[in-house]
mmCIF file with all atom_site columns, C-alpha atoms in Angstrom:
data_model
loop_
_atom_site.group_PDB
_atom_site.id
_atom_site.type_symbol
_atom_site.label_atom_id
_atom_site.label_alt_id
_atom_site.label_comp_id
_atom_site.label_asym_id
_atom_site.label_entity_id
_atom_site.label_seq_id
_atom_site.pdbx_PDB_ins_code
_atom_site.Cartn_x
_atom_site.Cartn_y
_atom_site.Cartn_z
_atom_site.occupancy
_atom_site.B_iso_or_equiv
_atom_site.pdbx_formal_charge
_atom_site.auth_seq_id
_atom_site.auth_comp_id
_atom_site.auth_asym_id
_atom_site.auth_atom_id
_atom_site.pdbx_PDB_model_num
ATOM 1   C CA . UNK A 1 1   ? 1.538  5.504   -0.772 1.00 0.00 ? 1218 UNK A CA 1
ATOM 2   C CA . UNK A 1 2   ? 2.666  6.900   2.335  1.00 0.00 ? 1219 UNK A CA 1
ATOM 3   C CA . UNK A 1 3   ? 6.739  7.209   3.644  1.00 0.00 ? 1220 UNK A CA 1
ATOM 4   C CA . UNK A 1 4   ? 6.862  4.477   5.744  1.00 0.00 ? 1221 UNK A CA 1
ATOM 5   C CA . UNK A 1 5   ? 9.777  4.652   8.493  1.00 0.00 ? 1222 UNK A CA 1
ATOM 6   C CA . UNK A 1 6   ? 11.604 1.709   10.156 1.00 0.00 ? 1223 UNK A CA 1
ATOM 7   C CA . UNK A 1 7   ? 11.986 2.086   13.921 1.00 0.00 ? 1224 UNK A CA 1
ATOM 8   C CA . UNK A 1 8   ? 13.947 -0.183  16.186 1.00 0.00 ? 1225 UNK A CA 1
ATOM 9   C CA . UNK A 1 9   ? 12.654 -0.428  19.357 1.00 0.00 ? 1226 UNK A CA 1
ATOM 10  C CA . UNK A 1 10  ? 14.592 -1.688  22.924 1.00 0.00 ? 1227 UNK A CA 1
ATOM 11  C CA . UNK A 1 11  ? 11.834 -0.919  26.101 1.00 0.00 ? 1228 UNK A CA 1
ATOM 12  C CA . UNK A 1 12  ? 8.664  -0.223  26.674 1.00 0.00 ? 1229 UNK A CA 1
ATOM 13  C CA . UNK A 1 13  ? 7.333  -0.547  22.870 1.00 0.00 ? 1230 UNK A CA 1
ATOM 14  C CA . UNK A 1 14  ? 8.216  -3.951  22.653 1.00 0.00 ? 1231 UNK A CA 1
ATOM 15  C CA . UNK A 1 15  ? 5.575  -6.700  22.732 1.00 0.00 ? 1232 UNK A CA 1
ATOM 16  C CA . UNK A 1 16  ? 3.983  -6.969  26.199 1.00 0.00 ? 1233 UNK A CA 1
ATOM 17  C CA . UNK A 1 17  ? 4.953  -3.343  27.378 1.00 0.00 ? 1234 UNK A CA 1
ATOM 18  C CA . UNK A 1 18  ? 2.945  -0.438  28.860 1.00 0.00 ? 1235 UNK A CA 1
ATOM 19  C CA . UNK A 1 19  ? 3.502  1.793   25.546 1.00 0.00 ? 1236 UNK A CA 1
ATOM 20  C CA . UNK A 1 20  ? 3.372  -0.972  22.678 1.00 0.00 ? 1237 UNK A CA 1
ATOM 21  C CA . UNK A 1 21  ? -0.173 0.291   21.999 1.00 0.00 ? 1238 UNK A CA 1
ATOM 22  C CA . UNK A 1 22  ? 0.999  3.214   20.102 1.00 0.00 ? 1239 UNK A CA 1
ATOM 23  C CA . UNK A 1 23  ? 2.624  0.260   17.900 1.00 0.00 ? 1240 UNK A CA 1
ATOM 24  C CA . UNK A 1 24  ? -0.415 -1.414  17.263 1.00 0.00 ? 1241 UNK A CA 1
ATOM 25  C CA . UNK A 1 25  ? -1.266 -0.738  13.669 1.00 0.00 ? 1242 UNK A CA 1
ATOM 26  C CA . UNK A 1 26  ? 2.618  -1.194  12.642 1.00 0.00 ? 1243 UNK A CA 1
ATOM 27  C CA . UNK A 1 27  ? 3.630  -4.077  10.640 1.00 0.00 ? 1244 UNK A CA 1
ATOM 28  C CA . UNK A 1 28  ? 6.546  -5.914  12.945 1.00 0.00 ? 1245 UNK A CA 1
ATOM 29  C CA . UNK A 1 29  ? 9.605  -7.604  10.852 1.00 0.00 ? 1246 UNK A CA 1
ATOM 30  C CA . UNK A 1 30  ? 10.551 -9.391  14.193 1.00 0.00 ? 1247 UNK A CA 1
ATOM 31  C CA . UNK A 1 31  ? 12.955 -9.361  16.836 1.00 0.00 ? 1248 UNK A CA 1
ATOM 32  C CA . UNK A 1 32  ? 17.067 -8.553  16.084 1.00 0.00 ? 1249 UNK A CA 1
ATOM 33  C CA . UNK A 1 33  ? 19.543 -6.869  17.597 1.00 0.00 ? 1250 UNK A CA 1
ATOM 34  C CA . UNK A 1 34  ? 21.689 -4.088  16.588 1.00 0.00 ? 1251 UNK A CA 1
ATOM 35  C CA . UNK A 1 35  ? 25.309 -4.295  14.635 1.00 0.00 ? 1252 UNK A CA 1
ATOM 36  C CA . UNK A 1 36  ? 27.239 -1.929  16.927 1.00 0.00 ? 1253 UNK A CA 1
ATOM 37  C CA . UNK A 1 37  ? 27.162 -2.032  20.197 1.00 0.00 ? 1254 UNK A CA 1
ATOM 38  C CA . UNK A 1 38  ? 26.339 0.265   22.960 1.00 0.00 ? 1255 UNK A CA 1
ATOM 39  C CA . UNK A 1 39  ? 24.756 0.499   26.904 1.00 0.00 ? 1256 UNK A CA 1
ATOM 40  C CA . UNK A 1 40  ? 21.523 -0.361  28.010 1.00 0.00 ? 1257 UNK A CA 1
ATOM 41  C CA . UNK A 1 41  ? 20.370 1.585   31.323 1.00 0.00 ? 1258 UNK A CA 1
ATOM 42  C CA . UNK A 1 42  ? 17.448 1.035   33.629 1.00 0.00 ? 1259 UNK A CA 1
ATOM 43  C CA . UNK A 1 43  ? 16.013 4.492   35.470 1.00 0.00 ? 1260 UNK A CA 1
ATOM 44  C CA . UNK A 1 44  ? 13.184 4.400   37.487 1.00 0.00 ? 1261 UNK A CA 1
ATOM 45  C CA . UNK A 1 45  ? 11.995 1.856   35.496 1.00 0.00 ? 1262 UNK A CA 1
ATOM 46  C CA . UNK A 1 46  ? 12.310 3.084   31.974 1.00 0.00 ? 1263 UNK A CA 1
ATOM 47  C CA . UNK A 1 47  ? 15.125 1.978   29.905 1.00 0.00 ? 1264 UNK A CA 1
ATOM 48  C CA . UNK A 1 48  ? 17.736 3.935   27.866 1.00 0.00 ? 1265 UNK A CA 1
ATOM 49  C CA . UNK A 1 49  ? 20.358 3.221   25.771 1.00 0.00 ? 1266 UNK A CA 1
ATOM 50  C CA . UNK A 1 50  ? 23.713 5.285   25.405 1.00 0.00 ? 1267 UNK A CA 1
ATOM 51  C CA . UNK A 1 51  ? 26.231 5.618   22.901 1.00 0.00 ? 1268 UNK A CA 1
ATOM 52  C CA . UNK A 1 52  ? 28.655 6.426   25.668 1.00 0.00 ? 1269 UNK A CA 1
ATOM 53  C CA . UNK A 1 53  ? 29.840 3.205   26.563 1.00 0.00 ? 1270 UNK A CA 1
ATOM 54  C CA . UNK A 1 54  ? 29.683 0.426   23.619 1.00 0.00 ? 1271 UNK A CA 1
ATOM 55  C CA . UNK A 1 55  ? 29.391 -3.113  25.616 1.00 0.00 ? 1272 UNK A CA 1
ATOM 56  C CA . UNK A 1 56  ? 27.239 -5.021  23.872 1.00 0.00 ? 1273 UNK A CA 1
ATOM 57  C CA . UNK A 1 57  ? 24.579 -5.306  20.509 1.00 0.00 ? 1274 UNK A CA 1
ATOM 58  C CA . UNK A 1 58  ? 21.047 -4.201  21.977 1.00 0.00 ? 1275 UNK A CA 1
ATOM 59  C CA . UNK A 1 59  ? 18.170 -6.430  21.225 1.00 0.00 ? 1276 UNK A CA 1
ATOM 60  C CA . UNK A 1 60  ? 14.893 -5.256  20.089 1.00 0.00 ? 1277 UNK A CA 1
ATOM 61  C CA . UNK A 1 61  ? 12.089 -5.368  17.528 1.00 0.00 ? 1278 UNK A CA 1
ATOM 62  C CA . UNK A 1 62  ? 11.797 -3.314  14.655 1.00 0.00 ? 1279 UNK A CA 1
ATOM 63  C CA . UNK A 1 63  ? 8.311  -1.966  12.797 1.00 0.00 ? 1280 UNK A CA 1
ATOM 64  C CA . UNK A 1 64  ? 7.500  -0.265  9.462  1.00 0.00 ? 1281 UNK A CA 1
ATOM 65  C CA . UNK A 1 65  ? 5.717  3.196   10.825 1.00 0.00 ? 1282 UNK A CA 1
ATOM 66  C CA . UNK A 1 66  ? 3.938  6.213   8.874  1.00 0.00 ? 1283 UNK A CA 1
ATOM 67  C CA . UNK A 1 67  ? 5.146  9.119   9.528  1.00 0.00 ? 1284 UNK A CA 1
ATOM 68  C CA . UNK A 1 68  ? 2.260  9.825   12.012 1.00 0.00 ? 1285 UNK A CA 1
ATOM 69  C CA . UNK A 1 69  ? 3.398  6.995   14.220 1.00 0.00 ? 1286 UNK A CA 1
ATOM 70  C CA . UNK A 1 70  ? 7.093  8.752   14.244 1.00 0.00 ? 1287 UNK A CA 1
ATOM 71  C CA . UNK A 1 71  ? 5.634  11.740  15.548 1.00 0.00 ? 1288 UNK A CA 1
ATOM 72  C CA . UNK A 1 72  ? 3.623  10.181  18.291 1.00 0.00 ? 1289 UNK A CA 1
ATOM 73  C CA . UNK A 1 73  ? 7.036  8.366   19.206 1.00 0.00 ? 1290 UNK A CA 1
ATOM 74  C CA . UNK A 1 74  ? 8.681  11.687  19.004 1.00 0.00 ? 1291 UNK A CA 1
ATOM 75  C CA . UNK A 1 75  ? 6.682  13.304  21.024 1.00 0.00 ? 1292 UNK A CA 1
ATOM 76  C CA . UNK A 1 76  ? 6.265  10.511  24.013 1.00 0.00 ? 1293 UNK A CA 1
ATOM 77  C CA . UNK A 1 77  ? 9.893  9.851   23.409 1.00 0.00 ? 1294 UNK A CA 1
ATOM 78  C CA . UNK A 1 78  ? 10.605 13.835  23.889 1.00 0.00 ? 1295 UNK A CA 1
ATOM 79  C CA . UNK A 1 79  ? 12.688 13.617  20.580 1.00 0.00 ? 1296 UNK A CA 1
ATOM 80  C CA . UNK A 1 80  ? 15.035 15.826  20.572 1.00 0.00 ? 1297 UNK A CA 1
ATOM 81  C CA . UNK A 1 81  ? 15.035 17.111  24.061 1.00 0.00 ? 1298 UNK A CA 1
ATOM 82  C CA . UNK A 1 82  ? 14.985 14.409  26.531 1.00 0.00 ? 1299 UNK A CA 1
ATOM 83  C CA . UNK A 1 83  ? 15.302 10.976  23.710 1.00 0.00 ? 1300 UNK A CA 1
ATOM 84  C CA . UNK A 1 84  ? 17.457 11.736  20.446 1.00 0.00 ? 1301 UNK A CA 1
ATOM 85  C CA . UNK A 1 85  ? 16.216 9.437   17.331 1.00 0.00 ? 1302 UNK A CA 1
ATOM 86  C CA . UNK A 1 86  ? 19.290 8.851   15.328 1.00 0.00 ? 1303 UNK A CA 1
ATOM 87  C CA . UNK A 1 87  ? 19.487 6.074   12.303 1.00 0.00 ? 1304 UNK A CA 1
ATOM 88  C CA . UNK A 1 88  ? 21.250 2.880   13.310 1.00 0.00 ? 1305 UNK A CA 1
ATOM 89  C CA . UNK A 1 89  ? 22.291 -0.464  11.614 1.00 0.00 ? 1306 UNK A CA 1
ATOM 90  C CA . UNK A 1 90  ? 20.173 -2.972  12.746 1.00 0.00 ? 1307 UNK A CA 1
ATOM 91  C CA . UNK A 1 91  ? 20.126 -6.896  11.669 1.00 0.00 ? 1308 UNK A CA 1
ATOM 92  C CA . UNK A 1 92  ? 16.970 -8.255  11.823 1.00 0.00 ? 1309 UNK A CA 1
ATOM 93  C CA . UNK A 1 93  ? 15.790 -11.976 10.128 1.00 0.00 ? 1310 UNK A CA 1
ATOM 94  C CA . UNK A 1 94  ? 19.387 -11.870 8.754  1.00 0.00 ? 1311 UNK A CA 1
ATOM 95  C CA . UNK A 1 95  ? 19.218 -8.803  6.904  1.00 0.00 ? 1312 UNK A CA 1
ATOM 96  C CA . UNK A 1 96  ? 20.624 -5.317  7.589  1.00 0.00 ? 1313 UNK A CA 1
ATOM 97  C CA . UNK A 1 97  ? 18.518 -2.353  7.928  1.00 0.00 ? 1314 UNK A CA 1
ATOM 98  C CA . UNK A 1 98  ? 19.153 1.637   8.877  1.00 0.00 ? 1315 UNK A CA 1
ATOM 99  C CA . UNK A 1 99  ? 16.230 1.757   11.181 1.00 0.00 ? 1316 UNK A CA 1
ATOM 100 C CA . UNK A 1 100 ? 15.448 4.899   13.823 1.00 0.00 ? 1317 UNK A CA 1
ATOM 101 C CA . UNK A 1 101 ? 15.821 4.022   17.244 1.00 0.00 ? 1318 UNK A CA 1
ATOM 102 C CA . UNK A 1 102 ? 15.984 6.629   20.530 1.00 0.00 ? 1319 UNK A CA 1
ATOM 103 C CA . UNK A 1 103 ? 18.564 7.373   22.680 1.00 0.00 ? 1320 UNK A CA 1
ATOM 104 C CA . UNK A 1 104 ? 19.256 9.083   26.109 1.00 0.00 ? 1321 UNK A CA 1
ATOM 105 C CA . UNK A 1 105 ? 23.037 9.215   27.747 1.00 0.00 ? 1322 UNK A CA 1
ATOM 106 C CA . UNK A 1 106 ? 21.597 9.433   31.647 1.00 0.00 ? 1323 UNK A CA 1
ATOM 107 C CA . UNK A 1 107 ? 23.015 7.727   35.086 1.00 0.00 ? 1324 UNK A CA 1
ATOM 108 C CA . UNK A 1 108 ? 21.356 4.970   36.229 1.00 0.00 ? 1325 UNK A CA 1
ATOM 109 C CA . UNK A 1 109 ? 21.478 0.991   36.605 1.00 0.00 ? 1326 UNK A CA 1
ATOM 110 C CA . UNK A 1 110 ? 23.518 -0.415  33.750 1.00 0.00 ? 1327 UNK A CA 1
ATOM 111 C CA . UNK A 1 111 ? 21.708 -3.875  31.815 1.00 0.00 ? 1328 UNK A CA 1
ATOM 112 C CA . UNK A 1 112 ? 24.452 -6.281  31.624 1.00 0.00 ? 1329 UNK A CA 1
ATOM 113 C CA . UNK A 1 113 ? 22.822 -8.152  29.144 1.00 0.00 ? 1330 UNK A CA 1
ATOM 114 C CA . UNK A 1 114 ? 21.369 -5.415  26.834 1.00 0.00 ? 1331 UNK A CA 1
ATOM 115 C CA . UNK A 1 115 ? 17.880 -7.201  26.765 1.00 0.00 ? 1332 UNK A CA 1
ATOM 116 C CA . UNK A 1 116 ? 14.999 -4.723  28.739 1.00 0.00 ? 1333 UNK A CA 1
ATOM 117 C CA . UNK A 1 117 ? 13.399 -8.137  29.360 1.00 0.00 ? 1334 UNK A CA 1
ATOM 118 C CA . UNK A 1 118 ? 16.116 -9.104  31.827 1.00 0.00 ? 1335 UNK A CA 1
ATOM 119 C CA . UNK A 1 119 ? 15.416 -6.416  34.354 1.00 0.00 ? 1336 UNK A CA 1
ATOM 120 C CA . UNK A 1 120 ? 13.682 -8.456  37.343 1.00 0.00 ? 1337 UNK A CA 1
ATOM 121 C CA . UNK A 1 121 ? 16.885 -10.152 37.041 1.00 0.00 ? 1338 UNK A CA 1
ATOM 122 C CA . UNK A 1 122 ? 19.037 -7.001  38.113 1.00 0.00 ? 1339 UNK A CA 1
ATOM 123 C CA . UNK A 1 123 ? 16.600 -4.922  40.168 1.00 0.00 ? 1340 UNK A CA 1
#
């Protein structure tokens, strides 16, 4: 059986975004959020979270992968250049998991709320 990977996901992966295609064949274990908390950000559209400033838990989904997926996240994520995958405590369904998720310490327009899905709220 193949490694399977668990990757937490904050932007546009989630259900109903532009790049939750390349999730498609991925089994999802549901939404959570994560157990320490840090910044979302909002760029040109495209969200980011940074370990920089630690405000709030961020929410997300998280998905079993193979290890193909993880590289086509890598390399639309531009792990490790522009996006840095790092393991991170999640909780999802009431459980804790160590899942993968991506992140990117730019400027832009802090998410108060840590939830992508609020951003027609603040822009």
């Amino acid at each position: 059986m193949e490694r399977q990977h668990l990757v937490f996901v904050y932007g546009t992966l989630r259900q109903g975004h532009v790049n939750h295609h390349l999730l498609k064949d991925a089994h999802c274990f549901g939404m959570g959020c994560t157990v320490s908390n840090f910044t979302l950000y909002l760029i040109s559209g495209y969200p980011y979270v940074s370990s920089k400033e630690n405000r709030y838990t961020i929410v997300g989904e998280m998905y079993a992968i193979d290890e193909d997926t993880l590289d086509k996240l890598d390399k639309m994520e531009g792990h490790p250049r522009y996006y840095v995958r790092r393991e991170t405590a999640v909780i999802v369904g009431g459980e804790q998991y160590s899942a993968w998720m991506y992140f990117h310490d730019p400027p832009g327009m802090l998410m108060p709320t840590g939830d992508f899905n609020d951003a027609a709220s603040v822009a």
